[in-house]
Amino acid sequence: MLLIRCPWCGVRDEVEFGYGGAAHVAYPADPDALTDAEWAEYLFFRDNPKGPFAERWVHSAGCRRWFNTVRDTVTHEFLEAL
Amino acid sequence: MRLPTGGRIDRSTPVRFTVDGVTRTGYPGDTLASALLGAGVRQVGPSVYLGRSRGIVAAGVEEPNALVRVGDEAMAPATTVELVDGLVAETLSGRGRLAEPDRGRYDKQYAHCDVLIVGGGPAGLAAAATAGRSGARVIIADEQPELGGSLLSTPDATVPELPDGIRVLTRATVFGYYDHNYLTIAQRRPGGGRLWHVRAKHVVLATGAHERPMVFADNDRPGIMLAGAVRTYLNRYAVRPGRRVVVCTTNDSAYATALDLLGAGAEVLVADTRAQPPAVAAEVRGLGGEVRAGAVVVGADGDPEVTAAQLSDGTTVHCDLIAVSGGWNPAVHLHSQAGGTLRYDERRAAFVPEASRQANVSAGSAAGEVDPADPQWTIPSPAGTLHTHFVDLQRDATVADVLRATGAGLRSAEHVKRYTTIGTAHDQGKTAGVNTLGVIAEALGVTPSPTTFRPPYTPVSFALLAGRDRGDLHDPARVTPVHAWHVERGARFEDVGQWKRPWYYPRAGEDMTAAVLRECRAAREGVAMMDASTLGKIEIVGPDAPEFLNRMYTNAFAKLPVGSARYGMLCKADGMVFDDGVVLRLAEDRYLATTTTGNAAAVLDWFEEWLQTEWPDLRVYCTSVTEQWSTIAVVGPLSRKVIAAVADVELRFMTFVDTTLRTGVPARIARISFSGELAYEVNVSGWDARATWEALYAAGEPHGITPYGTETMHVLRAEKGFPIIGQDTDGTVTPIDLGMDWIVSKRKDFVGKRSLRRPDTARPDREQLVGLLPVDKDALLPEGAQLVADRVPLTPPVPMLGHVTSSYRSAALGRTFALALLKGGRDLLGQVVHAPLGDRVIAATVTEPVFYDPEGARRDG
């Protein structure tokens, strides 16, 4: 059960949060200009590193704000914002 | 046998207890196991697979044999059951039986602390004293009824007092160690228990150690016990489990047992596997005991109970108890659960903590401070057999079983565990684990390597985990403000998400089919009404609201006139249909979007995610107003008359107006139809909902207005080919697959649009929504039925074309009909498909999905 620091509400229990997967995967500015492969890359392909991973969380049961953080996927330590 | 003096029992008030129908007496302070031993009973239930006689082995949670059922506790080791007056238990053979229902009271409590100390033995008490004096918030948890740990088993030891302010949890087993120092504790309480959730800054694991049995022939006989347990029974419970005792040991610790046995009047022979016995051996000899160095028990005689020990020197020693100590395993379970690593300590022949991953430290025996031991993984028997060398008493698994696994090529302890089931019983291998790993390592000629420990440390009942979240309290039930009326009218309800929705309203003597046919007829031929308050409602407000909706919905909303409504569809980025609903434009900068009942929260989350993470520049706010508005649908050719009786409105299709009803209630009335009939939706504040419902009902009574439920709603919409998202779709269906090309804007981008021209989404043989008319007009296709092509032999493998998503009897059509997702379904119109149902096959013709009023002539009444 992770302890997660919401930038707005402080440190809270994981049950208050929703997980949003990898961070910094921007919606393409012009999807129509992308090839099928490029669009598939955006839709389906994500890094799955062993170690630091930039990811998104949303404080669903609190302020309902999204935020980014970096978590070590081996130790579950938050390397940013905690 | 109970000793005349000593022990931490209260001899002044004997208590009576009954096991397997026989009543005996014991004392407060006893466990069920110590009371049985005190009464001279060592045998418990026979073993689970082999039916071999078994006895009490241990004095704590590691007990493998003495499982009992006590009250609502389906299965517990007798060594952990506190004796109370009138206790009734039955012995088990490795299998429990759940109480039905569990009448215990279970609660949860959440706590935070600076230091959580697990274990109230000498190490834990020392840690608690130090932490407590520092002013830290301290919790100490121990599974026993009183603190002290091994001190309770040591003669003349006193348990030190703790400083004030420390929260002491007794009868409390820390069973789970999760991320970020989150631990769970199962606390036994009278008539139930309490589940503690603790977040600790620091954790001290002072969990002690478990003694290992020794693995020789017939080592499962009743009367073979762990040496440390024998000492506990002697000193803590004043029970001497045997009079003539062979103590067999690989380490120094068992000498304390030998001395205490001698002090209690027993005859003692110590067989020490080591060539050089320790100095304490002289003390044993001085008290009249015998010590044989370099000797070990190789087999046990007696059936069922032990009568003699065969020693490696060829002698046979008559005895009624063999006390064994194969060495000590630090209780590293929680350290390992927390992600800490273990290393094999050669001297102690045990796994000890290596490095912690979280903020925890092990102390005392748990840290590896146990006596060095001379490992004896498998003690050869004179007969050369290994099939009664038990490593896991609860699983009846022997060295022969382990060697069969390694002989079959298994090298990983995890594989051997799965092959043999060793370590998977109620005790989770507390006495079996390291011995098995030693046998495996010996067989493979390698150093023992550990397996992973996972929660729970000891079994936890589901009743405890559930606490009060059972029955009506399991999940909140949401009801509309009109709910009581539905109940009064005898509605049957169905669960939609957390909502209780009227399903149908049977009249006397009606079954569901008859009621739904009647309700459908009323909606098609007269007038009917439904409580649609559960639909999700989201207000989308701000100067950029039009642009935002254009980006989210597959169709355009920026140019929707104020006062108008439009059906809209939402896709996920992969182009698959996510939700749908009607959107009203309330003002230039204000919309009201409705969602499906079950998806209201998900749609709001979806909107907010895009607004916050992709388009923070858009000035848009979303607010859920589901609970603020109640919605009453009035449906049918006579609905205009009913509305006219309550309000003075003239509405074109897909428009709405904010008005005041003749009752004085402010209302928003829209002309929206989910049935194809002339229909209105009257929206009022939840406070006014019941009165407005009754006013509409009264206005409709002259026209025979009929309340209807979700089943009729489903039939009416299916007759029109309107899909239900989540029933006719499953997250793999695009708007094109639904045949709804018209709702996909060609002009603007929207979330998911690019995906619709991916090669896979553009395949012509995708599953598409079609209608089905069973050839037999009375045959009802089961929803979910698989469909196969015509003239395909029904011998597996049979290629599947798709499945039935909705299926009903239609009053309007006078027959059954269905909707289905079929591969390349649009090309199969007019063809016959078959639903093989085991004992029968239903044939159906593929049709357009719109069955009723395809020209839309009825929507204006």
Coordinates of N, CA, C and O in Angstrom, one line a residue, chain B residues 584-705:
Chain B
L584 N -27.5 18.4 -23.8 CA -28.4 19.6 -24.0 C -27.5 20.8 -23.9 O -26.6 20.9 -23.1
R585 N -27.8 21.8 -24.8 CA -27.1 23.1 -24.7 C -28.0 24.0 -23.9 O -29.0 24.5 -24.3
L586 N -27.5 24.4 -22.7 CA -28.3 25.2 -21.8 C -28.0 26.7 -22.0 O -28.9 27.5 -21.8
A587 N -26.8 27.0 -22.5 CA -26.5 28.4 -22.8 C -25.3 28.3 -23.7 O -24.7 27.3 -23.9
E588 N -24.8 29.5 -24.2 CA -23.7 29.5 -25.1 C -22.5 28.8 -24.4 O -21.7 28.1 -25.1
D589 N -22.3 29.0 -23.1 CA -21.1 28.4 -22.5 C -21.5 27.3 -21.5 O -20.8 27.0 -20.6
R590 N -22.6 26.6 -21.7 CA -23.1 25.7 -20.7 C -23.8 24.5 -21.4 O -24.8 24.7 -22.1
Y591 N -23.3 23.3 -21.1 CA -24.0 22.1 -21.6 C -24.3 21.2 -20.5 O -23.7 21.2 -19.4
L592 N -25.3 20.3 -20.7 CA -25.6 19.2 -19.8 C -25.5 17.9 -20.6 O -26.3 17.7 -21.5
A593 N -24.5 17.1 -20.2 CA -24.3 15.8 -20.9 C -24.8 14.7 -20.0 O -24.6 14.7 -18.8
T594 N -25.6 13.8 -20.6 CA -26.0 12.6 -19.9 C -25.2 11.5 -20.3 O -24.6 11.4 -21.4
T595 N -25.0 10.6 -19.3 CA -24.2 9.4 -19.6 C -25.0 8.2 -19.2 O -26.1 8.3 -18.6
T596 N -24.5 7.0 -19.6 CA -25.1 5.8 -19.1 C -25.0 5.7 -17.6 O -24.1 6.3 -17.0
T597 N -26.0 5.0 -17.0 CA -26.1 4.9 -15.6 C -24.8 4.4 -14.9 O -24.3 5.0 -14.0
G598 N -24.2 3.4 -15.5 CA -23.1 2.8 -14.9 C -21.8 3.5 -15.1 O -20.8 3.3 -14.5
N599 N -21.8 4.4 -16.1 CA -20.5 5.0 -16.5 C -20.4 6.5 -16.1 O -19.4 7.2 -16.5
A600 N -21.3 7.0 -15.2 CA -21.3 8.4 -14.9 C -19.9 8.9 -14.4 O -19.4 9.9 -14.8
A601 N -19.4 8.2 -13.4 CA -18.2 8.6 -12.8 C -17.0 8.4 -13.8 O -16.1 9.3 -13.9
A602 N -17.0 7.4 -14.6 CA -15.9 7.2 -15.5 C -15.9 8.3 -16.6 O -14.8 8.7 -17.0
V603 N -17.0 8.7 -17.0 CA -17.1 9.8 -18.1 C -16.6 11.1 -17.5 O -15.8 11.8 -18.1
L604 N -17.0 11.4 -16.3 CA -16.5 12.6 -15.6 C -14.9 12.5 -15.5 O -14.2 13.5 -15.8
D605 N -14.4 11.4 -15.0 CA -13.0 11.2 -14.9 C -12.3 11.4 -16.2 O -11.2 12.0 -16.3
W606 N -12.9 10.9 -17.3 CA -12.4 10.9 -18.6 C -12.3 12.4 -19.1 O -11.2 12.9 -19.6
F607 N -13.3 13.1 -18.9 CA -13.3 14.6 -19.2 C -12.2 15.3 -18.5 O -11.5 16.1 -19.0
E608 N -12.2 15.1 -17.2 CA -11.2 15.8 -16.4 C -9.8 15.4 -16.7 O -8.9 16.3 -16.7
E609 N -9.6 14.2 -17.1 CA -8.2 13.8 -17.4 C -7.7 14.6 -18.7 O -6.6 15.1 -18.7
W610 N -8.6 14.7 -19.7 CA -8.2 15.4 -20.9 C -8.0 16.9 -20.6 O -7.1 17.5 -21.1
L611 N -8.9 17.4 -19.8 CA -8.8 18.9 -19.5 C -7.6 19.2 -18.7 O -6.9 20.2 -19.0
Q612 N -7.2 18.3 -17.8 CA -6.1 18.6 -17.0 C -4.7 18.3 -17.6 O -3.8 19.0 -17.5
T613 N -4.7 17.1 -18.3 CA -3.4 16.6 -18.8 C -3.1 17.0 -20.2 O -1.9 17.0 -20.6
E614 N -4.1 17.3 -21.0 CA -3.8 17.6 -22.4 C -4.1 19.0 -22.8 O -3.5 19.6 -23.6
W615 N -5.3 19.5 -22.3 CA -5.7 20.8 -22.7 C -6.0 21.7 -21.5 O -7.1 22.3 -21.4
P616 N -4.9 21.9 -20.7 CA -5.2 22.8 -19.6 C -5.5 24.3 -20.0 O -6.0 25.1 -19.2
D617 N -5.2 24.6 -21.3 CA -5.5 25.9 -21.8 C -7.0 26.1 -22.0 O -7.5 27.3 -22.1
L618 N -7.8 25.0 -22.1 CA -9.2 25.2 -22.3 C -9.9 25.6 -21.0 O -9.7 25.1 -19.9
R619 N -10.7 26.7 -21.1 CA -11.4 27.2 -19.9 C -12.8 26.5 -19.8 O -13.8 26.9 -20.3
V620 N -12.7 25.3 -19.1 CA -13.9 24.5 -19.0 C -13.9 23.8 -17.6 O -12.9 23.4 -17.1
Y621 N -15.1 23.8 -17.0 CA -15.3 23.1 -15.7 C -16.4 22.1 -15.9 O -17.4 22.3 -16.5
C622 N -16.1 20.9 -15.2 CA -17.1 19.8 -15.3 C -17.6 19.6 -13.9 O -16.8 19.5 -12.9
T623 N -18.9 19.4 -13.7 CA -19.5 19.2 -12.4 C -20.6 18.1 -12.6 O -21.4 18.1 -13.4
S624 N -20.5 17.1 -11.7 CA -21.5 16.1 -11.7 C -22.8 16.6 -11.1 O -22.8 17.2 -10.0
V625 N -23.9 16.5 -11.8 CA -25.2 16.9 -11.2 C -26.2 15.7 -11.3 O -27.4 15.9 -11.2
T626 N -25.7 14.5 -11.3 CA -26.5 13.3 -11.3 C -27.6 13.4 -10.2 O -28.7 13.1 -10.4
E627 N -27.1 13.7 -9.0 CA -28.0 13.6 -7.8 C -28.9 14.8 -7.7 O -29.9 14.8 -7.0
Q628 N -28.5 15.9 -8.4 CA -29.3 17.1 -8.3 C -30.6 17.0 -9.1 O -31.6 17.6 -8.7
W629 N -30.6 16.3 -10.2 CA -31.8 16.2 -11.1 C -32.4 14.8 -11.0 O -31.7 13.8 -11.0
S630 N -33.7 14.8 -11.0 CA -34.4 13.6 -11.2 C -35.1 13.6 -12.5 O -35.6 14.7 -12.9
T631 N -35.1 12.5 -13.2 CA -35.6 12.5 -14.6 C -36.8 11.5 -14.7 O -36.6 10.3 -14.3
I632 N -37.9 11.9 -15.2 CA -39.0 11.1 -15.4 C -39.3 11.0 -16.9 O -39.6 12.1 -17.5
A633 N -39.2 9.8 -17.5 CA -39.5 9.7 -18.9 C -41.0 9.4 -19.1 O -41.6 8.5 -18.4
V634 N -41.7 10.1 -20.0 CA -43.1 9.9 -20.3 C -43.2 9.6 -21.8 O -42.8 10.4 -22.6
V635 N -43.6 8.3 -22.1 CA -43.4 7.8 -23.4 C -44.7 7.2 -24.0 O -45.5 6.6 -23.3
G636 N -44.9 7.5 -25.3 CA -46.0 6.9 -25.9 C -46.8 7.9 -26.7 O -46.7 9.1 -26.5
P637 N -47.7 7.4 -27.6 CA -48.5 8.3 -28.5 C -49.3 9.2 -27.6 O -49.7 10.3 -28.1
L638 N -49.7 8.8 -26.4 CA -50.6 9.7 -25.6 C -49.8 10.6 -24.6 O -50.4 11.3 -23.8
S639 N -48.5 10.6 -24.7 CA -47.6 11.3 -23.8 C -47.9 12.8 -23.8 O -47.8 13.5 -22.8
R640 N -48.2 13.3 -25.0 CA -48.4 14.7 -25.2 C -49.5 15.2 -24.3 O -49.5 16.3 -23.7
K641 N -50.6 14.4 -24.2 CA -51.7 14.7 -23.4 C -51.4 14.8 -21.9 O -51.8 15.6 -21.1
V642 N -50.5 13.9 -21.5 CA -50.1 13.8 -20.1 C -49.3 15.0 -19.8 O -49.5 15.7 -18.7
I643 N -48.3 15.4 -20.6 CA -47.5 16.5 -20.4 C -48.4 17.8 -20.4 O -48.2 18.7 -19.5
A644 N -49.3 17.9 -21.3 CA -50.2 19.1 -21.4 C -50.9 19.3 -20.1 O -51.3 20.4 -19.7
A645 N -51.2 18.2 -19.4 CA -52.0 18.3 -18.1 C -51.1 18.9 -17.0 O -51.7 19.4 -16.0
V646 N -49.8 18.8 -17.1 CA -49.0 19.3 -16.0 C -48.2 20.5 -16.4 O -47.7 21.2 -15.5
A647 N -48.1 20.8 -17.7 CA -47.3 22.0 -18.1 C -47.8 22.5 -19.4 O -48.4 21.8 -20.1
D648 N -47.5 23.8 -19.6 CA -47.9 24.4 -20.9 C -46.7 24.6 -21.8 O -46.0 25.6 -21.8
V649 N -46.4 23.5 -22.5 CA -45.2 23.6 -23.3 C -45.5 23.0 -24.7 O -46.3 22.1 -24.9
E650 N -44.8 23.5 -25.7 CA -44.9 23.0 -27.1 C -43.4 22.7 -27.4 O -42.6 23.6 -27.4
L651 N -43.1 21.5 -27.7 CA -41.7 21.2 -28.0 C -41.5 20.4 -29.3 O -42.3 19.5 -29.6
R652 N -40.5 20.8 -30.1 CA -40.1 20.0 -31.2 C -39.2 18.9 -30.7 O -38.6 19.0 -29.6
F653 N -39.0 17.9 -31.5 CA -38.2 16.8 -31.2 C -36.7 17.3 -31.0 O -36.2 18.1 -31.7
M654 N -36.1 16.8 -29.9 CA -34.7 17.1 -29.6 C -34.6 18.6 -29.2 O -33.6 19.3 -29.6
T655 N -35.6 19.1 -28.5 CA -35.5 20.5 -27.9 C -35.9 20.3 -26.5 O -36.5 19.3 -26.1
F656 N -35.7 21.4 -25.7 CA -36.1 21.4 -24.3 C -36.4 22.8 -23.9 O -36.1 23.7 -24.6
V657 N -37.1 22.9 -22.7 CA -37.4 24.2 -22.2 C -37.4 24.1 -20.7 O -37.7 23.1 -20.1
D658 N -36.9 25.2 -20.1 CA -37.0 25.4 -18.6 C -38.3 26.1 -18.3 O -38.6 27.1 -18.9
T659 N -39.1 25.5 -17.5 CA -40.5 26.0 -17.3 C -40.9 25.7 -15.8 O -40.1 25.2 -15.0
T660 N -42.1 26.1 -15.5 CA -42.7 25.8 -14.2 C -44.0 25.0 -14.4 O -44.8 25.3 -15.2
L661 N -44.0 23.9 -13.7 CA -45.2 23.0 -13.8 C -46.4 23.6 -13.2 O -46.3 24.6 -12.4
R662 N -47.6 23.1 -13.5 CA -48.8 23.7 -12.9 C -48.8 23.5 -11.4 O -49.4 24.2 -10.6
T663 N -48.0 22.6 -10.9 CA -47.8 22.4 -9.5 C -46.9 23.4 -8.8 O -46.7 23.4 -7.6
G664 N -46.3 24.3 -9.6 CA -45.4 25.3 -9.1 C -44.0 24.9 -9.1 O -43.1 25.6 -8.6
V665 N -43.7 23.6 -9.5 CA -42.4 23.1 -9.4 C -41.6 23.5 -10.7 O -42.0 23.3 -11.8
P666 N -40.4 24.1 -10.5 CA -39.5 24.4 -11.7 C -39.1 23.1 -12.3 O -38.7 22.1 -11.6
A667 N -39.1 23.0 -13.7 CA -38.8 21.8 -14.4 C -38.1 22.1 -15.7 O -38.3 23.2 -16.3
R668 N -37.3 21.2 -16.1 CA -36.8 21.2 -17.5 C -37.4 20.1 -18.2 O -37.2 18.9 -17.8
I669 N -38.1 20.4 -19.3 CA -38.8 19.3 -20.1 C -38.1 19.2 -21.4 O -38.0 20.2 -22.1
A670 N -37.8 18.0 -21.8 CA -37.1 17.8 -23.1 C -37.9 16.8 -23.9 O -38.6 15.9 -23.3
R671 N -37.8 16.9 -25.2 CA -38.4 15.9 -26.0 C -37.3 15.0 -26.6 O -36.7 15.3 -27.6
I672 N -37.1 13.9 -25.9 CA -36.1 13.0 -26.2 C -36.7 11.6 -26.2 O -37.6 11.3 -25.4
S673 N -36.3 10.8 -27.1 CA -36.9 9.4 -27.2 C -35.9 8.3 -27.3 O -35.0 8.4 -28.2
F674 N -36.0 7.4 -26.4 CA -35.1 6.2 -26.4 C -35.9 5.0 -26.9 O -35.5 3.9 -26.7
S675 N -37.1 5.3 -27.4 CA -38.0 4.2 -27.7 C -38.5 4.3 -29.2 O -39.1 3.4 -29.7
G676 N -38.3 5.5 -29.7 CA -38.9 5.7 -31.1 C -40.3 6.3 -31.0 O -40.8 6.9 -32.0
E677 N -40.9 6.3 -29.8 CA -42.2 6.9 -29.7 C -42.1 8.4 -29.4 O -41.0 8.9 -28.9
L678 N -43.2 9.1 -29.5 CA -43.3 10.4 -28.9 C -43.0 10.3 -27.5 O -43.5 9.5 -26.8
A679 N -42.0 11.1 -27.0 CA -41.6 10.9 -25.6 C -41.0 12.2 -25.0 O -40.5 13.1 -25.8
Y680 N -41.2 12.4 -23.7 CA -40.7 13.6 -23.0 C -39.9 13.1 -21.8 O -40.1 12.0 -21.3
E681 N -38.9 13.9 -21.4 CA -38.2 13.7 -20.2 C -38.4 14.9 -19.3 O -38.1 16.0 -19.7
V682 N -39.0 14.7 -18.1 CA -39.3 15.8 -17.2 C -38.2 15.8 -16.1 O -38.1 14.8 -15.4
N683 N -37.4 16.8 -16.1 CA -36.4 16.9 -15.1 C -36.7 17.9 -14.0 O -37.1 19.0 -14.3
V684 N -36.7 17.4 -12.7 CA -37.0 18.3 -11.6 C -35.9 18.1 -10.5 O -35.2 17.1 -10.6
S685 N -35.9 19.0 -9.6 CA -35.0 18.8 -8.4 C -35.4 17.5 -7.7 O -36.6 17.1 -7.7
G686 N -34.4 16.8 -7.1 CA -34.7 15.6 -6.4 C -35.8 15.8 -5.3 O -36.6 14.9 -5.1
W687 N -35.8 17.0 -4.7 CA -36.8 17.2 -3.7 C -38.2 17.2 -4.2 O -39.1 16.8 -3.5
D688 N -38.4 17.5 -5.5 CA -39.7 17.6 -6.1 C -40.1 16.3 -6.9 O -41.1 16.2 -7.5
A689 N -39.2 15.3 -6.9 CA -39.3 14.2 -7.8 C -40.5 13.4 -7.5 O -41.3 13.1 -8.4
R690 N -40.7 13.0 -6.2 CA -41.8 12.1 -5.9 C -43.1 12.8 -6.2 O -44.0 12.2 -6.8
A691 N -43.3 14.0 -5.8 CA -44.5 14.8 -6.1 C -44.8 14.9 -7.6 O -45.9 14.7 -8.0
T692 N -43.7 15.2 -8.3 CA -43.9 15.3 -9.8 C -44.2 14.0 -10.4 O -45.1 13.9 -11.3
W693 N -43.6 12.9 -10.0 CA -43.9 11.6 -10.5 C -45.4 11.3 -10.2 O -46.1 10.9 -11.2
E694 N -45.9 11.6 -9.0 CA -47.3 11.3 -8.7 C -48.2 12.2 -9.5 O -49.3 11.8 -10.0
A695 N -47.8 13.5 -9.8 CA -48.6 14.4 -10.6 C -48.7 13.8 -12.0 O -49.8 13.9 -12.6
L696 N -47.6 13.4 -12.5 CA -47.6 12.8 -13.9 C -48.5 11.5 -14.0 O -49.2 11.3 -14.9
Y697 N -48.3 10.7 -12.9 CA -49.1 9.5 -12.9 C -50.6 9.8 -12.8 O -51.4 9.2 -13.6
A698 N -50.9 10.8 -12.0 CA -52.4 11.2 -11.9 C -52.9 11.7 -13.2 O -54.0 11.4 -13.7
A699 N -52.0 12.5 -13.9 CA -52.5 13.1 -15.2 C -52.6 12.0 -16.2 O -53.4 12.1 -17.2
G700 N -51.8 10.9 -16.0 CA -51.8 9.9 -17.0 C -52.9 8.8 -16.8 O -53.2 8.0 -17.7
E701 N -53.4 8.8 -15.6 CA -54.3 7.7 -15.2 C -55.5 7.6 -16.2 O -55.9 6.5 -16.6
P702 N -56.1 8.7 -16.6 CA -57.2 8.6 -17.5 C -56.8 7.9 -18.8 O -57.6 7.4 -19.6
H703 N -55.5 8.0 -19.1 CA -55.0 7.4 -20.4 C -54.4 6.0 -20.1 O -53.7 5.4 -21.0
G704 N -54.5 5.5 -18.9 CA -54.0 4.2 -18.6 C -52.5 4.2 -18.5 O -51.8 3.2 -18.9
I705 N -51.9 5.3 -18.0 CA -50.4 5.4 -17.9 C -49.9 4.2 -17.1 O -50.4 3.8 -16.1

